[in-house]
């Protein structure tokens, strides 16, 4: 028995580091060794946030000779946000059936850094949303509809009239923006933003060494209310002229007038956009051939309202929109839409929508058709 106690004492003594005479000292030594082994992460790594969202869709329409009825993976995005000192940064990757079901596209949509030390003067550089219209920068889910209005898609750099690849309203460039003129309560009354861009859409270098300049200014006289105006001048390079067989730059001169009320889950917005400059043979898909048959002017507008029937649970909505590809009624596509948005949780919602479409570009007896859209959208 004495030998057993002696052996146990020897084991304990051999496990105590030199200079550690009590159990407390042993614990202190072990804690110190563990602390030395821990790798301290830089502050910018700790500030990285991962998020994303998905949009699942069912859509059917009864267009004459082109009936469709299909489930679709509308959109998936994965986002990294971070902060380094006075700079915020974002990287966002998107997967979508941009060319249609069965033709998925994965691409980088956002990659930028923004100096945000002063809210009156912020500088952003990289690839990001153009400084044009209220609707362009709106989140696809928060926007509340089956898609952005046709005039936004065609004249705000989505599936643009000039044939750019679908870019979600983005371009590569640099922008300054800020909120100024605080009232007695500290709320800023005026916002400005001015950007210089390549003019080619996402993931594209400048093709003619000419830059697009886009600016916006809006006033916010009452909380939740804003009135804005935007201007855009620039070019899209290397466009094939079918008459001469040579390439040249295509001019873009646009303006937008906007109004919005957004407060307590009530949202009302209206925008009008006018464009001067020839279009491409086909919008989006990186088409680079001029189509003179559409004329050199286009315009369009939309107005919508979204109101809560049950706060934070059920919203009703209605929208009217019109887009004229040649700024003539004979070229207009007009839509009257209504629907419901149901929120299971703040991160899971369902959109139901009916649209009556009047497309005057179709044959006389085929102008009108109906469209139904159902979406399940989630965030993480």
Short mmCIF file of C-alpha atoms in Angstrom, two decimals, residues 105-369:
data_model
loop_
_atom_site.label_atom_id
_atom_site.label_comp_id
_atom_site.label_asym_id
_atom_site.label_seq_id
_atom_site.Cartn_x
_atom_site.Cartn_y
_atom_site.Cartn_z
CA UNK A 105 -25.40 31.91 -65.26
CA UNK A 106 -23.08 32.40 -62.28
CA UNK A 107 -21.31 35.73 -62.09
CA UNK A 108 -19.78 38.32 -59.80
CA UNK A 109 -22.29 41.16 -59.40
CA UNK A 110 -20.84 43.34 -56.62
CA UNK A 111 -17.24 43.98 -55.65
CA UNK A 112 -16.56 47.37 -54.12
CA UNK A 113 -15.12 49.30 -51.19
CA UNK A 114 -16.61 52.50 -49.76
CA UNK A 115 -14.98 55.12 -47.55
CA UNK A 116 -17.68 56.08 -45.03
CA UNK A 117 -15.96 58.25 -42.45
CA UNK A 118 -18.27 61.17 -43.18
CA UNK A 119 -21.95 60.61 -44.09
CA UNK A 120 -21.87 63.91 -46.01
CA UNK A 121 -19.16 62.65 -48.37
CA UNK A 122 -18.74 58.94 -49.13
CA UNK A 123 -16.59 57.49 -51.90
CA UNK A 124 -17.31 54.10 -53.48
CA UNK A 125 -15.12 52.33 -56.04
CA UNK A 126 -15.53 49.01 -57.83
CA UNK A 127 -18.59 47.31 -59.33
CA UNK A 128 -21.94 48.37 -57.89
CA UNK A 129 -25.39 49.81 -58.64
CA UNK A 130 -25.54 52.81 -60.95
CA UNK A 131 -26.69 56.09 -59.41
CA UNK A 132 -29.94 56.09 -61.41
CA UNK A 133 -33.61 55.84 -60.23
CA UNK A 134 -35.09 54.97 -56.84
CA UNK A 135 -36.00 51.42 -57.88
CA UNK A 136 -32.61 50.34 -59.26
CA UNK A 137 -30.88 49.91 -55.86
CA UNK A 138 -33.94 48.30 -54.21
CA UNK A 139 -33.40 44.74 -52.94
CA UNK A 140 -35.09 42.19 -55.29
CA UNK A 141 -37.14 40.77 -52.40
CA UNK A 142 -37.96 44.09 -50.71
CA UNK A 143 -39.01 45.46 -54.10
CA UNK A 144 -42.06 43.26 -53.69
CA UNK A 145 -42.88 42.29 -57.29
CA UNK A 146 -42.17 39.46 -59.73
CA UNK A 147 -39.56 41.73 -61.27
CA UNK A 148 -38.51 45.33 -61.66
CA UNK A 149 -40.68 47.49 -63.91
CA UNK A 150 -40.04 47.15 -67.65
CA UNK A 151 -38.78 50.72 -67.92
CA UNK A 152 -36.22 50.01 -65.16
CA UNK A 153 -35.09 46.84 -66.90
CA UNK A 154 -34.65 48.56 -70.26
CA UNK A 155 -33.41 52.04 -69.29
CA UNK A 156 -31.58 51.56 -65.99
CA UNK A 157 -28.93 49.03 -66.96
CA UNK A 158 -30.64 45.70 -66.25
CA UNK A 159 -31.42 44.04 -69.59
CA UNK A 160 -30.58 47.37 -71.15
CA UNK A 161 -31.95 48.81 -74.42
CA UNK A 162 -28.36 49.15 -75.65
CA UNK A 163 -27.86 45.37 -75.52
CA UNK A 164 -25.69 45.13 -72.39
CA UNK A 165 -25.43 41.74 -70.74
CA UNK A 166 -27.98 41.54 -67.92
CA UNK A 167 -26.24 43.39 -65.11
CA UNK A 168 -28.84 44.22 -62.46
CA UNK A 169 -28.32 47.94 -62.91
CA UNK A 170 -24.57 47.75 -62.20
CA UNK A 171 -21.37 49.00 -63.78
CA UNK A 172 -17.69 49.45 -62.89
CA UNK A 173 -16.62 52.89 -61.72
CA UNK A 174 -16.35 55.35 -58.86
CA UNK A 175 -19.06 57.34 -57.07
CA UNK A 176 -19.34 60.09 -54.48
CA UNK A 177 -22.52 60.47 -52.44
CA UNK A 178 -23.78 62.00 -49.22
CA UNK A 179 -26.64 63.32 -47.12
CA UNK A 180 -26.56 66.99 -46.18
CA UNK A 181 -28.65 69.87 -44.76
CA UNK A 182 -29.88 68.46 -41.42
CA UNK A 183 -33.07 69.92 -39.96
CA UNK A 184 -33.65 70.79 -36.29
CA UNK A 185 -34.03 67.08 -35.46
CA UNK A 186 -30.84 66.11 -37.26
CA UNK A 187 -32.61 64.40 -40.18
CA UNK A 188 -30.88 65.15 -43.48
CA UNK A 189 -33.05 66.88 -46.08
CA UNK A 190 -30.94 66.48 -49.22
CA UNK A 191 -29.13 63.52 -50.82
CA UNK A 192 -26.72 63.69 -53.76
CA UNK A 193 -24.78 61.08 -55.74
CA UNK A 194 -22.55 61.32 -58.81
CA UNK A 195 -20.75 58.44 -60.50
CA UNK A 196 -18.34 57.86 -63.39
CA UNK A 197 -18.59 54.40 -65.03
CA UNK A 198 -17.25 52.38 -67.96
CA UNK A 199 -20.71 52.30 -69.54
CA UNK A 200 -20.53 48.60 -70.45
CA UNK A 201 -22.29 46.83 -67.57
CA UNK A 202 -20.86 44.28 -65.17
CA UNK A 203 -17.51 42.52 -65.55
CA UNK A 204 -16.69 44.49 -68.71
CA UNK A 205 -13.85 46.86 -69.54
CA UNK A 206 -14.56 50.13 -71.32
CA UNK A 207 -14.79 49.46 -75.06
CA UNK A 208 -14.36 53.03 -76.36
CA UNK A 209 -12.43 54.84 -73.60
CA UNK A 210 -15.46 57.08 -73.00
CA UNK A 211 -17.12 57.18 -69.63
CA UNK A 212 -20.75 57.35 -68.51
CA UNK A 213 -21.59 60.10 -66.02
CA UNK A 214 -24.69 59.57 -63.87
CA UNK A 215 -26.00 61.83 -61.13
CA UNK A 216 -28.97 61.99 -58.81
CA UNK A 217 -30.39 64.50 -56.36
CA UNK A 218 -33.38 64.13 -54.08
CA UNK A 219 -35.04 66.07 -51.28
CA UNK A 220 -36.67 64.53 -48.20
CA UNK A 221 -38.98 67.25 -46.80
CA UNK A 222 -40.96 64.84 -44.60
CA UNK A 223 -39.87 61.57 -43.03
CA UNK A 224 -40.65 58.78 -45.49
CA UNK A 225 -41.13 61.14 -48.45
CA UNK A 226 -38.60 61.89 -51.19
CA UNK A 227 -38.65 63.56 -54.60
CA UNK A 228 -35.75 62.97 -56.97
CA UNK A 229 -34.26 63.71 -60.37
CA UNK A 230 -31.50 61.85 -62.20
CA UNK A 231 -29.42 62.40 -65.32
CA UNK A 232 -27.25 60.04 -67.39
CA UNK A 233 -24.99 60.71 -70.36
CA UNK A 234 -22.53 58.29 -71.93
CA UNK A 235 -21.88 55.70 -74.62
CA UNK A 236 -21.64 51.98 -75.29
CA UNK A 237 -18.64 51.13 -77.46
CA UNK A 238 -17.93 48.72 -80.30
CA UNK A 239 -21.50 48.62 -81.65
CA UNK A 240 -21.88 47.26 -85.18
CA UNK A 241 -23.56 49.66 -87.59
CA UNK A 242 -25.51 47.47 -90.07
CA UNK A 243 -25.51 50.27 -92.66
CA UNK A 244 -21.76 50.91 -92.83
CA UNK A 245 -20.58 47.54 -91.54
CA UNK A 246 -18.26 49.37 -89.13
CA UNK A 247 -18.33 49.67 -85.35
CA UNK A 248 -18.99 52.86 -83.46
CA UNK A 249 -20.11 54.12 -80.07
CA UNK A 250 -23.80 54.27 -79.21
CA UNK A 251 -24.90 57.39 -77.29
CA UNK A 252 -27.02 57.24 -74.12
CA UNK A 253 -28.76 60.37 -72.85
CA UNK A 254 -31.37 59.75 -70.15
CA UNK A 255 -33.23 61.41 -67.33
CA UNK A 256 -35.58 60.20 -64.61
CA UNK A 257 -38.15 61.89 -62.36
CA UNK A 258 -39.09 60.06 -59.15
CA UNK A 259 -41.40 60.29 -56.14
CA UNK A 260 -41.85 57.95 -53.19
CA UNK A 261 -43.58 57.53 -49.84
CA UNK A 262 -42.21 54.69 -47.69
CA UNK A 263 -43.20 54.54 -44.02
CA UNK A 264 -44.88 52.14 -41.58
CA UNK A 265 -45.00 49.38 -44.23
CA UNK A 266 -46.88 51.64 -46.68
CA UNK A 267 -44.94 52.06 -49.93
CA UNK A 268 -45.99 54.19 -52.90
CA UNK A 269 -43.57 54.96 -55.74
CA UNK A 270 -43.75 56.47 -59.23
CA UNK A 271 -40.97 57.05 -61.79
CA UNK A 272 -40.73 58.28 -65.37
CA UNK A 273 -37.63 57.68 -67.54
CA UNK A 274 -36.81 59.14 -70.95
CA UNK A 275 -33.98 57.90 -73.17
CA UNK A 276 -32.42 59.38 -76.31
CA UNK A 277 -30.06 57.17 -78.32
CA UNK A 278 -30.37 54.18 -80.65
CA UNK A 279 -30.97 50.72 -79.23
CA UNK A 280 -29.50 47.32 -79.98
CA UNK A 281 -31.15 44.62 -82.08
CA UNK A 282 -32.02 42.88 -78.81
CA UNK A 283 -31.98 44.03 -75.19
CA UNK A 284 -29.49 42.29 -72.86
CA UNK A 285 -27.33 39.23 -73.71
CA UNK A 286 -24.35 41.41 -74.74
CA UNK A 287 -25.74 42.15 -78.20
CA UNK A 288 -23.58 44.63 -80.17
CA UNK A 289 -25.61 45.44 -83.29
CA UNK A 290 -27.57 48.68 -83.70
CA UNK A 291 -31.28 48.45 -84.58
CA UNK A 292 -32.39 51.67 -86.30
CA UNK A 293 -35.96 50.40 -86.72
CA UNK A 294 -36.76 51.11 -83.07
CA UNK A 295 -36.01 54.82 -83.35
CA UNK A 296 -33.65 56.83 -81.18
CA UNK A 297 -36.07 57.59 -78.34
CA UNK A 298 -37.76 55.43 -75.69
CA UNK A 299 -39.60 56.12 -72.46
CA UNK A 300 -41.73 54.54 -69.78
CA UNK A 301 -43.16 54.86 -66.31
CA UNK A 302 -44.67 52.92 -63.45
CA UNK A 303 -46.68 53.63 -60.34
CA UNK A 304 -47.39 51.20 -57.52
CA UNK A 305 -48.70 50.90 -53.99
CA UNK A 306 -48.07 48.25 -51.34
CA UNK A 307 -50.16 48.47 -48.15
CA UNK A 308 -50.38 46.27 -45.03
CA UNK A 309 -53.63 44.34 -44.51
CA UNK A 310 -52.12 42.64 -41.46
CA UNK A 311 -49.01 44.45 -40.26
CA UNK A 312 -45.80 42.44 -40.76
CA UNK A 313 -47.87 39.52 -42.04
CA UNK A 314 -49.97 40.27 -45.15
CA UNK A 315 -49.60 43.07 -47.72
CA UNK A 316 -51.76 43.91 -50.75
CA UNK A 317 -50.25 45.50 -53.86
CA UNK A 318 -51.17 47.02 -57.23
CA UNK A 319 -48.98 48.37 -60.04
CA UNK A 320 -49.48 49.96 -63.44
CA UNK A 321 -46.53 50.20 -65.83
CA UNK A 322 -45.87 51.14 -69.43
CA UNK A 323 -42.74 50.95 -71.60
CA UNK A 324 -42.54 52.37 -75.13
CA UNK A 325 -39.56 51.00 -77.00
CA UNK A 326 -39.91 53.68 -79.74
CA UNK A 327 -41.67 56.36 -77.67
CA UNK A 328 -44.85 55.63 -79.62
CA UNK A 329 -48.03 54.00 -78.35
CA UNK A 330 -47.85 51.42 -81.14
CA UNK A 331 -44.64 50.12 -79.51
CA UNK A 332 -45.89 50.13 -75.91
CA UNK A 333 -46.16 47.26 -73.46
CA UNK A 334 -48.72 48.09 -70.74
CA UNK A 335 -49.38 46.03 -67.64
CA UNK A 336 -51.93 46.18 -64.85
CA UNK A 337 -50.89 44.04 -61.87
CA UNK A 338 -52.23 43.12 -58.45
CA UNK A 339 -51.33 40.62 -55.76
CA UNK A 340 -50.49 39.71 -52.17
CA UNK A 341 -47.26 39.31 -50.21
CA UNK A 342 -47.43 36.96 -47.20
CA UNK A 343 -44.69 36.89 -44.55
CA UNK A 344 -44.21 33.56 -42.75
CA UNK A 345 -41.31 35.17 -40.85
CA UNK A 346 -39.16 38.24 -41.52
CA UNK A 347 -36.82 36.00 -43.55
CA UNK A 348 -39.41 33.91 -45.43
CA UNK A 349 -42.19 35.29 -47.63
CA UNK A 350 -44.45 34.34 -50.51
CA UNK A 351 -45.51 36.65 -53.37
CA UNK A 352 -48.68 36.05 -55.41
CA UNK A 353 -49.30 38.17 -58.50
CA UNK A 354 -51.67 38.45 -61.45
CA UNK A 355 -50.82 40.64 -64.46
CA UNK A 356 -52.94 41.63 -67.45
CA UNK A 357 -50.58 42.53 -70.31
CA UNK A 358 -51.35 44.68 -73.33
CA UNK A 359 -48.43 44.35 -75.76
CA UNK A 360 -49.03 46.47 -78.86
CA UNK A 361 -45.94 45.06 -80.56
CA UNK A 362 -47.89 41.84 -81.15
CA UNK A 363 -50.42 41.22 -83.92
CA UNK A 364 -53.70 43.16 -83.63
CA UNK A 365 -55.73 40.22 -82.36
CA UNK A 366 -53.01 39.09 -79.94
CA UNK A 367 -52.31 42.26 -77.95
CA UNK A 368 -53.69 40.98 -74.65
CA UNK A 369 -52.73 38.07 -72.44
#
